[in-house]
Every structure is written in C-alpha cells, then in structure tokens.
PDB file of C-alpha atoms in Angstrom:
ATOM      1  CA  MET X   1     -10.988 -90.958  99.471  1.00 76.00           C
ATOM      2  CA  ASP X   2      -8.864 -91.804 102.014  1.00 79.00           C
ATOM      3  CA  GLU X   3      -6.618 -94.376  99.914  1.00 80.00           C
ATOM      4  CA  ILE X   4      -6.002 -91.262  97.101  1.00 86.00           C
ATOM      5  CA  TYR X   5      -4.655 -89.151 100.245  1.00 86.00           C
ATOM      6  CA  LEU X   6      -2.842 -91.725 101.493  1.00 85.00           C
ATOM      7  CA  ASN X   7      -1.142 -92.385  98.461  1.00 84.00           C
ATOM      8  CA  LYS X   8      -0.126 -88.928  97.988  1.00 86.00           C
ATOM      9  CA  ILE X   9       1.569 -89.066 101.724  1.00 84.00           C
ATOM     10  CA  LEU X  10       3.426 -92.521 100.960  1.00 83.00           C
ATOM     11  CA  GLY X  11       4.774 -90.607  97.983  1.00 82.00           C
ATOM     12  CA  GLY X  12       6.114 -87.912  99.706  1.00 80.00           C
ATOM     13  CA  GLN X  13       3.329 -85.305  99.950  1.00 84.00           C
ATOM     14  CA  THR X  14       3.754 -84.700 103.532  1.00 82.00           C
ATOM     15  CA  GLY X  15       1.375 -81.827 103.905  1.00 86.00           C
ATOM     16  CA  GLU X  16      -1.756 -83.833 102.465  1.00 87.00           C
ATOM     17  CA  PHE X  17      -1.890 -85.669 106.051  1.00 88.00           C
ATOM     18  CA  ARG X  18      -3.794 -82.385 107.032  1.00 92.00           C
ATOM     19  CA  TYR X  19      -6.845 -83.903 104.987  1.00 91.00           C
ATOM     20  CA  PHE X  20      -6.916 -86.660 107.851  1.00 92.00           C
ATOM     21  CA  ILE X  21      -6.321 -84.283 110.566  1.00 93.00           C
ATOM     22  CA  GLU X  22      -9.466 -82.033 109.126  1.00 92.00           C
ATOM     23  CA  THR X  23     -11.663 -85.214 108.814  1.00 92.00           C
ATOM     24  CA  TYR X  24     -11.240 -87.102 111.670  1.00 93.00           C
ATOM     25  CA  LYS X  25     -10.076 -84.609 114.537  1.00 93.00           C
ATOM     26  CA  ASN X  26     -13.677 -84.284 115.703  1.00 92.00           C
ATOM     27  CA  PHE X  27     -14.657 -87.896 116.087  1.00 92.00           C
ATOM     28  CA  ALA X  28     -11.223 -88.623 117.430  1.00 93.00           C
ATOM     29  CA  PHE X  29     -11.305 -86.248 120.339  1.00 93.00           C
ATOM     30  CA  ASN X  30     -14.924 -87.315 120.970  1.00 92.00           C
ATOM     31  CA  LEU X  31     -13.678 -90.818 121.384  1.00 91.00           C
ATOM     32  CA  ALA X  32     -10.622 -90.156 123.526  1.00 93.00           C
ATOM     33  CA  LEU X  33     -12.959 -87.514 125.873  1.00 91.00           C
ATOM     34  CA  SER X  34     -15.165 -90.509 126.401  1.00 90.00           C
ATOM     35  CA  VAL X  35     -12.182 -92.153 128.135  1.00 91.00           C
ATOM     36  CA  VAL X  36     -10.210 -89.479 129.821  1.00 90.00           C
ATOM     37  CA  LYS X  37     -12.845 -87.430 130.415  1.00 87.00           C
ATOM     38  CA  ASN X  38     -10.830 -84.186 130.171  1.00 87.00           C
ATOM     39  CA  GLU X  39     -10.933 -82.059 127.299  1.00 88.00           C
ATOM     40  CA  LEU X  40      -7.002 -80.780 127.386  1.00 91.00           C
ATOM     41  CA  ASP X  41      -6.011 -84.396 127.902  1.00 91.00           C
ATOM     42  CA  ALA X  42      -8.417 -85.355 125.095  1.00 92.00           C
ATOM     43  CA  GLU X  43      -6.771 -82.818 122.527  1.00 93.00           C
ATOM     44  CA  ASP X  44      -3.448 -83.626 123.975  1.00 93.00           C
ATOM     45  CA  VAL X  45      -4.377 -87.816 123.031  1.00 94.00           C
ATOM     46  CA  VAL X  46      -5.451 -87.004 119.728  1.00 94.00           C
ATOM     47  CA  GLN X  47      -2.544 -85.076 118.971  1.00 94.00           C
ATOM     48  CA  GLU X  48      -0.434 -87.806 119.805  1.00 93.00           C
ATOM     49  CA  ALA X  49      -2.549 -90.037 117.841  1.00 93.00           C
ATOM     50  CA  PHE X  50      -1.966 -88.651 114.831  1.00 94.00           C
ATOM     51  CA  ILE X  51       1.687 -88.101 115.142  1.00 93.00           C
ATOM     52  CA  ARG X  52       1.339 -92.089 115.826  1.00 92.00           C
ATOM     53  CA  ALA X  53      -0.618 -92.842 112.907  1.00 92.00           C
ATOM     54  CA  TYR X  54       1.675 -90.534 110.727  1.00 91.00           C
ATOM     55  CA  ASN X  55       5.002 -92.591 111.370  1.00 88.00           C
ATOM     56  CA  SER X  56       3.060 -95.882 111.272  1.00 87.00           C
ATOM     57  CA  LEU X  57       1.496 -94.956 107.967  1.00 87.00           C
ATOM     58  CA  SER X  58       3.782 -97.166 106.098  1.00 83.00           C
ATOM     59  CA  SER X  59       2.688-100.045 107.875  1.00 84.00           C
ATOM     60  CA  PHE X  60      -1.118 -99.509 107.347  1.00 84.00           C
ATOM     61  CA  ASN X  61      -2.956-102.375 106.035  1.00 77.00           C
ATOM     62  CA  LYS X  62      -5.182-100.850 103.581  1.00 75.00           C
ATOM     63  CA  LYS X  63      -7.636-103.769 104.027  1.00 77.00           C
ATOM     64  CA  SER X  64      -9.266-102.288 107.117  1.00 81.00           C
ATOM     65  CA  LYS X  65     -10.243 -98.948 107.099  1.00 87.00           C
ATOM     66  CA  PHE X  66      -8.110 -95.991 107.782  1.00 89.00           C
ATOM     67  CA  SER X  67     -10.489 -94.475 110.368  1.00 90.00           C
ATOM     68  CA  SER X  68     -10.902 -98.033 112.525  1.00 90.00           C
ATOM     69  CA  TRP X  69      -6.828 -98.026 112.203  1.00 92.00           C
ATOM     70  CA  LEU X  70      -6.737 -94.353 113.410  1.00 93.00           C
ATOM     71  CA  TYR X  71      -8.928 -95.123 116.307  1.00 93.00           C
ATOM     72  CA  ARG X  72      -7.581 -97.701 117.332  1.00 93.00           C
ATOM     73  CA  ILE X  73      -4.380 -95.585 117.945  1.00 94.00           C
ATOM     74  CA  VAL X  74      -6.623 -93.137 119.573  1.00 93.00           C
ATOM     75  CA  VAL X  75      -7.864 -95.681 121.936  1.00 93.00           C
ATOM     76  CA  ASN X  76      -4.758 -96.918 122.822  1.00 93.00           C
ATOM     77  CA  CYS X  77      -3.234 -93.231 123.289  1.00 94.00           C
ATOM     78  CA  ALA X  78      -6.146 -92.414 125.469  1.00 92.00           C
ATOM     79  CA  TYR X  79      -5.687 -95.246 127.832  1.00 93.00           C
ATOM     80  CA  GLN X  80      -2.283 -94.700 128.292  1.00 92.00           C
ATOM     81  CA  GLN X  81      -3.437 -91.120 129.116  1.00 91.00           C
ATOM     82  CA  LEU X  82      -5.651 -92.429 131.645  1.00 90.00           C
ATOM     83  CA  ASP X  83      -3.177 -94.509 133.261  1.00 89.00           C
ATOM     84  CA  LYS X  84      -0.856 -91.535 133.320  1.00 88.00           C
ATOM     85  CA  SER X  85      -3.465 -89.566 135.153  1.00 82.00           C
ATOM     86  CA  LYS X  86      -4.585 -91.967 137.368  1.00 80.00           C
ATOM     87  CA  ARG X  87      -0.821 -92.285 138.410  1.00 80.00           C
ATOM     88  CA  LEU X  88      -0.318 -88.736 139.074  1.00 78.00           C
ATOM     89  CA  LYS X  89      -3.852 -88.389 140.520  1.00 73.00           C
ATOM     90  CA  SER X  90      -2.667 -90.926 142.988  1.00 73.00           C
ATOM     91  CA  GLU X  91       0.510 -89.400 143.600  1.00 71.00           C
ATOM     92  CA  SER X  92      -0.988 -86.102 144.649  1.00 67.00           C
ATOM     93  CA  SER X  93      -4.580 -87.727 146.092  1.00 61.00           C
ATOM     94  CA  HIS X  94      -6.418 -84.787 146.353  1.00 50.00           C
ATOM     95  CA  GLU X  95      -9.377 -86.071 147.212  1.00 50.00           C
ATOM     96  CA  ASP X  96     -11.908 -82.737 147.188  1.00 49.00           C
ATOM     97  CA  GLU X  97     -10.985 -82.152 143.536  1.00 50.00           C
ATOM     98  CA  ILE X  98     -12.751 -79.694 141.889  1.00 49.00           C
ATOM     99  CA  PRO X  99     -14.839 -81.304 139.191  1.00 50.00           C
ATOM    100  CA  ILE X 100     -13.711 -79.854 135.448  1.00 50.00           C
ATOM    101  CA  VAL X 101     -16.978 -77.965 134.087  1.00 47.00           C
ATOM    102  CA  THR X 102     -17.047 -78.045 130.432  1.00 50.00           C
ATOM    103  CA  VAL X 103     -19.897 -75.973 129.723  1.00 48.00           C
ATOM    104  CA  ASN X 104     -19.211 -72.311 130.129  1.00 51.00           C
ATOM    105  CA  PRO X 105     -21.534 -71.192 133.074  1.00 51.00           C
ATOM    106  CA  LEU X 106     -23.011 -68.137 130.863  1.00 51.00           C
ATOM    107  CA  ILE X 107     -24.766 -70.291 128.413  1.00 47.00           C
ATOM    108  CA  GLU X 108     -26.086 -72.754 130.902  1.00 48.00           C
ATOM    109  CA  TYR X 109     -29.461 -71.087 131.402  1.00 52.00           C
ATOM    110  CA  TYR X 110     -30.385 -72.137 127.764  1.00 59.00           C
ATOM    111  CA  GLU X 111     -32.555 -74.995 127.808  1.00 67.00           C
ATOM    112  CA  GLU X 112     -30.897 -77.172 125.337  1.00 71.00           C
ATOM    113  CA  GLU X 113     -27.036 -75.854 126.745  1.00 73.00           C
ATOM    114  CA  GLU X 114     -28.293 -77.224 129.951  1.00 75.00           C
ATOM    115  CA  LYS X 115     -29.351 -80.494 128.387  1.00 76.00           C
ATOM    116  CA  LYS X 116     -26.077 -80.956 127.098  1.00 78.00           C
ATOM    117  CA  TYR X 117     -24.564 -80.168 130.126  1.00 80.00           C
ATOM    118  CA  CYS X 118     -26.522 -82.972 132.174  1.00 80.00           C
ATOM    119  CA  ILE X 119     -25.511 -85.381 129.332  1.00 82.00           C
ATOM    120  CA  GLU X 120     -22.167 -84.784 129.751  1.00 83.00           C
ATOM    121  CA  GLN X 121     -22.299 -85.161 133.229  1.00 83.00           C
ATOM    122  CA  ALA X 122     -24.046 -88.448 133.232  1.00 84.00           C
ATOM    123  CA  LEU X 123     -21.604 -89.495 130.488  1.00 84.00           C
ATOM    124  CA  ASN X 124     -18.624 -88.549 133.216  1.00 86.00           C
ATOM    125  CA  LEU X 125     -20.404 -91.001 135.353  1.00 87.00           C
ATOM    126  CA  LEU X 126     -19.749 -93.792 133.168  1.00 89.00           C
ATOM    127  CA  SER X 127     -16.363 -95.644 132.979  1.00 91.00           C
ATOM    128  CA  ALA X 128     -14.168 -95.402 130.374  1.00 91.00           C
ATOM    129  CA  ASP X 129     -14.883 -98.639 128.958  1.00 92.00           C
ATOM    130  CA  GLU X 130     -18.677 -97.967 128.903  1.00 92.00           C
ATOM    131  CA  SER X 131     -18.228 -94.474 127.685  1.00 90.00           C
ATOM    132  CA  LEU X 132     -15.810 -95.639 124.813  1.00 92.00           C
ATOM    133  CA  VAL X 133     -18.139 -98.602 123.897  1.00 93.00           C
ATOM    134  CA  LEU X 134     -21.256 -96.412 123.631  1.00 92.00           C
ATOM    135  CA  ASN X 135     -19.704 -93.757 121.590  1.00 91.00           C
ATOM    136  CA  LEU X 136     -18.532 -96.151 119.086  1.00 93.00           C
ATOM    137  CA  TYR X 137     -21.632 -98.395 118.949  1.00 93.00           C
ATOM    138  CA  TYR X 138     -24.040 -95.145 118.715  1.00 90.00           C
ATOM    139  CA  LEU X 139     -22.074 -92.214 117.403  1.00 88.00           C
ATOM    140  CA  LEU X 140     -19.715 -93.587 114.984  1.00 89.00           C
ATOM    141  CA  ASP X 141     -22.340 -96.608 113.882  1.00 89.00           C
ATOM    142  CA  TYR X 142     -19.511 -99.327 114.494  1.00 91.00           C
ATOM    143  CA  LYS X 143     -20.482-102.860 115.076  1.00 91.00           C
ATOM    144  CA  ILE X 144     -19.477-105.156 117.577  1.00 92.00           C
ATOM    145  CA  ARG X 145     -17.200-107.286 115.185  1.00 91.00           C
ATOM    146  CA  GLU X 146     -15.325-103.512 113.961  1.00 91.00           C
ATOM    147  CA  ILE X 147     -15.678-102.394 118.003  1.00 93.00           C
ATOM    148  CA  THR X 148     -13.433-105.380 118.888  1.00 93.00           C
ATOM    149  CA  GLU X 149     -10.750-104.794 116.296  1.00 90.00           C
ATOM    150  CA  ILE X 150     -10.615-101.191 117.644  1.00 90.00           C
ATOM    151  CA  THR X 151     -10.505-101.978 121.282  1.00 91.00           C
ATOM    152  CA  GLY X 152      -9.025-105.030 121.114  1.00 91.00           C
ATOM    153  CA  TRP X 153     -11.302-106.301 123.489  1.00 91.00           C
ATOM    154  CA  SER X 154     -13.225-110.123 123.118  1.00 92.00           C
ATOM    155  CA  VAL X 155     -16.958-110.034 121.798  1.00 91.00           C
ATOM    156  CA  SER X 156     -18.268-111.114 124.910  1.00 91.00           C
ATOM    157  CA  LYS X 157     -16.053-108.366 126.731  1.00 93.00           C
ATOM    158  CA  THR X 158     -17.677-105.723 123.814  1.00 92.00           C
ATOM    159  CA  LYS X 159     -21.117-106.702 124.469  1.00 93.00           C
ATOM    160  CA  VAL X 160     -21.341-107.270 128.507  1.00 93.00           C
ATOM    161  CA  THR X 161     -19.782-103.776 128.309  1.00 93.00           C
ATOM    162  CA  LEU X 162     -21.882-102.130 126.104  1.00 91.00           C
ATOM    163  CA  HIS X 163     -25.116-103.797 128.092  1.00 92.00           C
ATOM    164  CA  ARG X 164     -23.944-102.297 130.944  1.00 93.00           C
ATOM    165  CA  GLY X 165     -22.775 -98.934 129.783  1.00 91.00           C
ATOM    166  CA  ARG X 166     -26.752 -98.582 128.669  1.00 90.00           C
ATOM    167  CA  LYS X 167     -27.857 -99.556 132.134  1.00 91.00           C
ATOM    168  CA  THR X 168     -25.353 -97.219 133.728  1.00 90.00           C
ATOM    169  CA  MET X 169     -26.259 -94.578 131.230  1.00 88.00           C
ATOM    170  CA  LYS X 170     -29.926 -94.560 132.158  1.00 87.00           C
ATOM    171  CA  GLU X 171     -29.218 -94.506 135.533  1.00 87.00           C
ATOM    172  CA  ALA X 172     -26.847 -91.695 135.296  1.00 86.00           C
ATOM    173  CA  MET X 173     -29.424 -89.401 133.412  1.00 83.00           C
ATOM    174  CA  LEU X 174     -31.925 -90.130 135.624  1.00 84.00           C
ATOM    175  CA  GLU X 175     -29.606 -89.120 138.517  1.00 82.00           C
ATOM    176  CA  VAL X 176     -28.421 -86.135 136.693  1.00 77.00           C
ATOM    177  CA  PHE X 177     -31.614 -84.990 135.445  1.00 73.00           C
ATOM    178  CA  SER X 178     -33.526 -85.005 138.307  1.00 76.00           C
ATOM    179  CA  LYS X 179     -31.239 -83.199 140.310  1.00 72.00           C
ATOM    180  CA  HIS X 180     -31.031 -80.240 137.662  1.00 66.00           C
ATOM    181  CA  LYS X 181     -35.081 -80.985 137.073  1.00 63.00           C
ATOM    182  CA  ILE X 182     -34.953 -81.469 133.464  1.00 58.00           C
ATOM    183  CA  THR X 183     -36.665 -83.391 131.435  1.00 57.00           C
ATOM    184  CA  LEU X 184     -35.337 -84.854 128.113  1.00 54.00           C
TER     185      LEU X 184
ATOM    186  CA  MET B   1     -33.213-102.062 112.344  1.00 60.00           C
ATOM    187  CA  LYS B   2     -32.683 -99.994 115.304  1.00 70.00           C
ATOM    188  CA  SER B   3     -34.828 -99.972 118.355  1.00 81.00           C
ATOM    189  CA  LYS B   4     -36.483 -97.053 119.983  1.00 84.00           C
ATOM    190  CA  GLU B   5     -33.575 -97.412 122.873  1.00 84.00           C
ATOM    191  CA  ASP B   6     -31.198 -97.213 120.197  1.00 86.00           C
ATOM    192  CA  LEU B   7     -32.287 -94.410 118.699  1.00 89.00           C
ATOM    193  CA  TRP B   8     -32.558 -92.964 122.166  1.00 86.00           C
ATOM    194  CA  PHE B   9     -28.794 -93.341 122.963  1.00 87.00           C
ATOM    195  CA  LYS B  10     -27.726 -92.207 119.384  1.00 89.00           C
ATOM    196  CA  ASP B  11     -29.696 -88.656 120.035  1.00 87.00           C
ATOM    197  CA  ILE B  12     -28.476 -88.513 123.395  1.00 84.00           C
ATOM    198  CA  LEU B  13     -24.808 -89.218 122.385  1.00 86.00           C
ATOM    199  CA  GLU B  14     -25.283 -86.966 119.317  1.00 87.00           C
ATOM    200  CA  LYS B  15     -26.164 -84.130 121.661  1.00 82.00           C
ATOM    201  CA  SER B  16     -23.270 -84.424 123.689  1.00 81.00           C
ATOM    202  CA  ALA B  17     -20.809 -84.834 120.839  1.00 85.00           C
ATOM    203  CA  GLN B  18     -18.459 -82.039 121.258  1.00 84.00           C
ATOM    204  CA  GLU B  19     -15.842 -80.440 118.716  1.00 87.00           C
ATOM    205  CA  LEU B  20     -12.328 -80.169 118.645  1.00 86.00           C
ATOM    206  CA  ASN B  21     -12.309 -75.938 118.958  1.00 83.00           C
ATOM    207  CA  ASN B  22      -8.437 -75.449 118.612  1.00 84.00           C
ATOM    208  CA  PRO B  23      -8.004 -73.260 115.460  1.00 86.00           C
ATOM    209  CA  ASP B  24      -4.277 -74.389 115.374  1.00 90.00           C
ATOM    210  CA  PHE B  25      -4.942 -78.007 116.243  1.00 91.00           C
ATOM    211  CA  GLU B  26      -3.730 -78.839 112.465  1.00 90.00           C
ATOM    212  CA  ASP B  27      -1.082 -76.358 112.252  1.00 92.00           C
ATOM    213  CA  ARG B  28       0.763 -77.533 115.367  1.00 91.00           C
ATOM    214  CA  VAL B  29       0.335 -81.388 114.702  1.00 92.00           C
ATOM    215  CA  MET B  30       1.845 -80.701 111.000  1.00 92.00           C
ATOM    216  CA  LYS B  31       4.646 -78.652 112.656  1.00 92.00           C
ATOM    217  CA  ARG B  32       5.351 -81.255 114.933  1.00 91.00           C
ATOM    218  CA  ILE B  33       5.118 -84.215 112.389  1.00 89.00           C
ATOM    219  CA  GLU B  34       7.654 -81.718 110.187  1.00 89.00           C
ATOM    220  CA  VAL B  35       9.916 -81.548 113.289  1.00 89.00           C
ATOM    221  CA  GLU B  36       9.842 -85.357 113.961  1.00 85.00           C
ATOM    222  CA  ARG B  37      10.693 -86.056 110.454  1.00 83.00           C
ATOM    223  CA  PHE B  38      13.593 -83.637 109.964  1.00 86.00           C
ATOM    224  CA  ALA B  39      14.874 -84.765 113.537  1.00 87.00           C
ATOM    225  CA  GLY B  40      14.880 -88.134 112.557  1.00 84.00           C
ATOM    226  CA  ILE B  41      16.438 -87.625 109.087  1.00 86.00           C
ATOM    227  CA  ARG B  42      19.245 -85.657 111.387  1.00 89.00           C
ATOM    228  CA  ILE B  43      19.436 -88.670 113.749  1.00 88.00           C
ATOM    229  CA  SER B  44      19.971 -91.134 110.837  1.00 88.00           C
ATOM    230  CA  ARG B  45      22.661 -89.042 109.552  1.00 91.00           C
ATOM    231  CA  ASN B  46      24.432 -89.139 112.974  1.00 90.00           C
ATOM    232  CA  LYS B  47      24.623 -92.200 113.295  1.00 90.00           C
ATOM    233  CA  GLN B  48      25.799 -93.385 110.307  1.00 92.00           C
ATOM    234  CA  ILE B  49      28.346 -90.341 111.012  1.00 94.00           C
ATOM    235  CA  SER B  50      29.235 -92.408 113.959  1.00 93.00           C
ATOM    236  CA  TRP B  51      29.944 -95.563 112.514  1.00 93.00           C
ATOM    237  CA  ILE B  52      32.362 -94.149 110.428  1.00 95.00           C
ATOM    238  CA  LEU B  53      34.186 -92.365 112.956  1.00 94.00           C
ATOM    239  CA  PHE B  54      34.098 -95.536 115.252  1.00 93.00           C
ATOM    240  CA  ALA B  55      35.626 -97.488 111.782  1.00 94.00           C
ATOM    241  CA  LEU B  56      38.266 -94.462 111.036  1.00 93.00           C
ATOM    242  CA  GLY B  57      39.285 -94.690 114.934  1.00 90.00           C
ATOM    243  CA  THR B  58      39.317 -98.738 115.338  1.00 89.00           C
ATOM    244  CA  LEU B  59      41.749 -98.510 112.144  1.00 89.00           C
ATOM    245  CA  PHE B  60      43.728 -96.107 113.559  1.00 87.00           C
ATOM    246  CA  GLY B  61      43.819 -97.396 116.641  1.00 83.00           C
ATOM    247  CA  LEU B  62      44.666-101.015 115.732  1.00 81.00           C
ATOM    248  CA  SER B  63      47.835 -99.750 113.450  1.00 83.00           C
ATOM    249  CA  LEU B  64      49.087 -97.325 115.829  1.00 77.00           C
ATOM    250  CA  PRO B  65      51.572 -99.986 117.677  1.00 73.00           C
ATOM    251  CA  TYR B  66      52.875-100.693 114.158  1.00 76.00           C
ATOM    252  CA  LEU B  67      53.008 -97.055 112.982  1.00 76.00           C
ATOM    253  CA  ILE B  68      55.268 -96.368 116.559  1.00 71.00           C
ATOM    254  CA  PRO B  69      58.773 -96.905 115.589  1.00 68.00           C
ATOM    255  CA  TRP B  70      59.588 -98.842 119.153  1.00 64.00           C
ATOM    256  CA  ASN B  71      63.183 -98.851 120.275  1.00 65.00           C
ATOM    257  CA  ASP B  72      64.014-102.308 122.044  1.00 62.00           C
ATOM    258  CA  THR B  73      64.737-100.484 125.461  1.00 60.00           C
ATOM    259  CA  LEU B  74      63.385 -99.321 128.574  1.00 59.00           C
ATOM    260  CA  PHE B  75      60.798 -96.682 129.009  1.00 63.00           C
ATOM    261  CA  MET B  76      60.008 -95.216 132.563  1.00 66.00           C
ATOM    262  CA  SER B  77      61.889 -98.593 133.543  1.00 69.00           C
ATOM    263  CA  LEU B  78      59.255-100.712 131.637  1.00 70.00           C
ATOM    264  CA  ASP B  79      59.733-103.229 129.262  1.00 75.00           C
ATOM    265  CA  ILE B  80      58.312-102.134 125.560  1.00 75.00           C
ATOM    266  CA  SER B  81      56.595-105.242 125.714  1.00 77.00           C
ATOM    267  CA  GLN B  82      54.831-104.751 128.458  1.00 77.00           C
ATOM    268  CA  ILE B  83      54.040-101.020 127.015  1.00 78.00           C
ATOM    269  CA  LYS B  84      52.628-102.417 123.989  1.00 78.00           C
ATOM    270  CA  MET B  85      50.403-105.019 125.580  1.00 82.00           C
ATOM    271  CA  ALA B  86      49.013-102.405 127.881  1.00 83.00           C
ATOM    272  CA  VAL B  87      48.103-100.250 125.002  1.00 81.00           C
ATOM    273  CA  ASN B  88      46.607-103.065 123.115  1.00 83.00           C
ATOM    274  CA  VAL B  89      44.760-103.819 126.104  1.00 88.00           C
ATOM    275  CA  ILE B  90      43.456-100.421 126.578  1.00 88.00           C
ATOM    276  CA  MET B  91      42.655-100.088 123.263  1.00 86.00           C
ATOM    277  CA  THR B  92      40.713-103.064 122.731  1.00 88.00           C
ATOM    278  CA  VAL B  93      38.717-102.313 125.940  1.00 92.00           C
ATOM    279  CA  GLY B  94      38.018 -98.912 124.444  1.00 90.00           C
ATOM    280  CA  ILE B  95      37.000-100.257 121.309  1.00 91.00           C
ATOM    281  CA  LEU B  96      34.184-102.419 122.928  1.00 92.00           C
ATOM    282  CA  ILE B  97      33.058 -99.701 125.213  1.00 94.00           C
ATOM    283  CA  VAL B  98      32.262 -97.358 122.153  1.00 92.00           C
ATOM    284  CA  PHE B  99      31.169-100.100 119.958  1.00 92.00           C
ATOM    285  CA  GLY B 100      28.328-100.978 122.759  1.00 93.00           C
ATOM    286  CA  VAL B 101      27.201 -97.544 122.932  1.00 92.00           C
ATOM    287  CA  ILE B 102      26.917 -97.207 119.206  1.00 91.00           C
ATOM    288  CA  LEU B 103      25.125-100.416 118.547  1.00 91.00           C
ATOM    289  CA  SER B 104      22.589 -99.520 121.338  1.00 89.00           C
ATOM    290  CA  GLY B 105      22.361 -95.953 119.954  1.00 86.00           C
ATOM    291  CA  SER B 106      21.881 -97.443 116.457  1.00 85.00           C
ATOM    292  CA  MET B 107      18.746 -99.658 117.552  1.00 84.00           C
ATOM    293  CA  ARG B 108      16.768 -96.929 118.949  1.00 80.00           C
ATOM    294  CA  LYS B 109      14.603 -95.401 117.110  1.00 73.00           C
ATOM    295  CA  ASN B 110      15.065 -92.349 114.607  1.00 66.00           C
ATOM    296  CA  LYS B 111      12.661 -90.092 117.012  1.00 65.00           C
ATOM    297  CA  ILE B 112      12.725 -87.012 119.456  1.00 58.00           C
ATOM    298  CA  HIS B 113      10.522 -86.471 122.047  1.00 55.00           C
ATOM    299  CA  LEU B 114       8.813 -83.315 121.911  1.00 53.00           C
TER     300      LEU B 114
END
C-alpha cells in the first residue's frame, strides 16, 4: 500500500502524502513523545519529521520499510528537539519547574485513566533512550536489528538500553503506583 | 514466543499510548509542504534570473570601456589611461564580489524556514 502512494507522490500527486500522515501520525507521535516527554514538542517533532520525509522522499530506498525510514527521521528530529529544549532549560534554569500533567484532572478519578496517568508518569522517569527503545520494541514490535537501523545505535547499545529500560520501568512503576496506592 | 514479562511490558506501553488529537494536524502539514514547495520553485527561478542578470551585467561592464569614445585628453587632471585602469579595477572587484554572493546563494538549498 505504501509503495502505491509513494509512486503517486513521486509522480507529482503531492496531496497523496496525506495518506502517510494519517497512517503514521499516532505511532510517530508516541515515539517523539517517548523522547521529548512533552506533547506540544512531540507534535512539532512529528510535523517537522513529516516535512523532512516529504522533502527527501526521492532519496528513500525502497528496500527498507517506509515506516522504519520515517521513524528514523522522527527519532532524529526528536533528539534535535531534546537538545534544543535542554539548551533552553539550562539558559533559563528554572529549578522548580511545574511538571506538565498530560491527563485531564477531571477524569483522573476513573481507575483506568488513573492507571494510564501513572504509567505516563513512570515513563517520564525513564531516560529518552530507554523510553524510545521500549516503545520501538514493545509498542511497534520491532526487532533489535530494525531498532539499530532506526536509532543508528549498535546492537550491544540497543540490547543494554533495552535491558536497562525494563529495569528502570519496573522500578518507576513500583514507585509511582505505590505512591498512588494502585495495583495493576 | 514472548515471555510473560514481554506481554506485561507490551500491555503497559499500549495503555500509555496516546493519539495525536489535533484535528488540523494533517491540513497544517500539507499546507506547510505546499508553501515550501512553491517557495522552492520561486527561489530556484530567482537564482536563474540572478545568474542571467549577472552575465548581462558582466558583459555590459566589460564592454563599457570599449563603448565610451575616450579622447586622449586629460579628465579632471587625470590621464585617460589611469581612468581606464581605475574603471577596470572597480569593475573586476565588483564582478568578483557579486559572483561570490550569487554562488553562495545558489549553493544553498531551495528551502525556506517557516
């Protein structure tokens, strides 16, 4: 399916790029979010990534999956955004920053929403690398080799980060869930 | 075959997955793509025009000393050959500067930052 739309776009039908945006925006958003940990930044990252992808569509090697190629762009954009945010943060150096709550407080009462909120809080305790690799491995079902292609890391770094990610995630879940007195 | 732990992680991450809830998102991206595409075309055309104008200007500048009917007289107490030399030097420096500017502009990508 991707290839059909790809050929249409390369043939001059620019509007067909909408298909890729509709298909991959949510996965791309979750990947970006795992790195930048902020919804607004993640949305900007996804937008930038789609534009970059469109501009370099002609250089896309059709041997690999379009999604892997796109996610690689998303990951690059996300890390660039993360560096930019870190620089801005160190310039303004607000130590007592108010954490961004990504769940509407009104629906926090509902058990499922509260669980979701706690999982998000736990994920925010993970480093960008750990969170990214967990999302790629578990949410998007990528194999280690494919993750190395997307992130540009070595196999050993990917495995170590995945292992560390699992450990940190478990610890973070225990911490957050015991604080909120919730059982999974 | 996925272990129990793998399934637990999958379940946790699926629960935390979010959707990009901006109804304008597709339109915004498509609009930016269109704007950048048209800007790229316009920049490319401007580059071509600047090279054409540069070539015409250079041609005109180089032929100027031959077009002016110089008389072998003094002009503001300066010898005509000295004036010709000065005109040629100014012209050459000008051509080199403009050439550098146009060349660096042409090597840039046909892109605008919105």
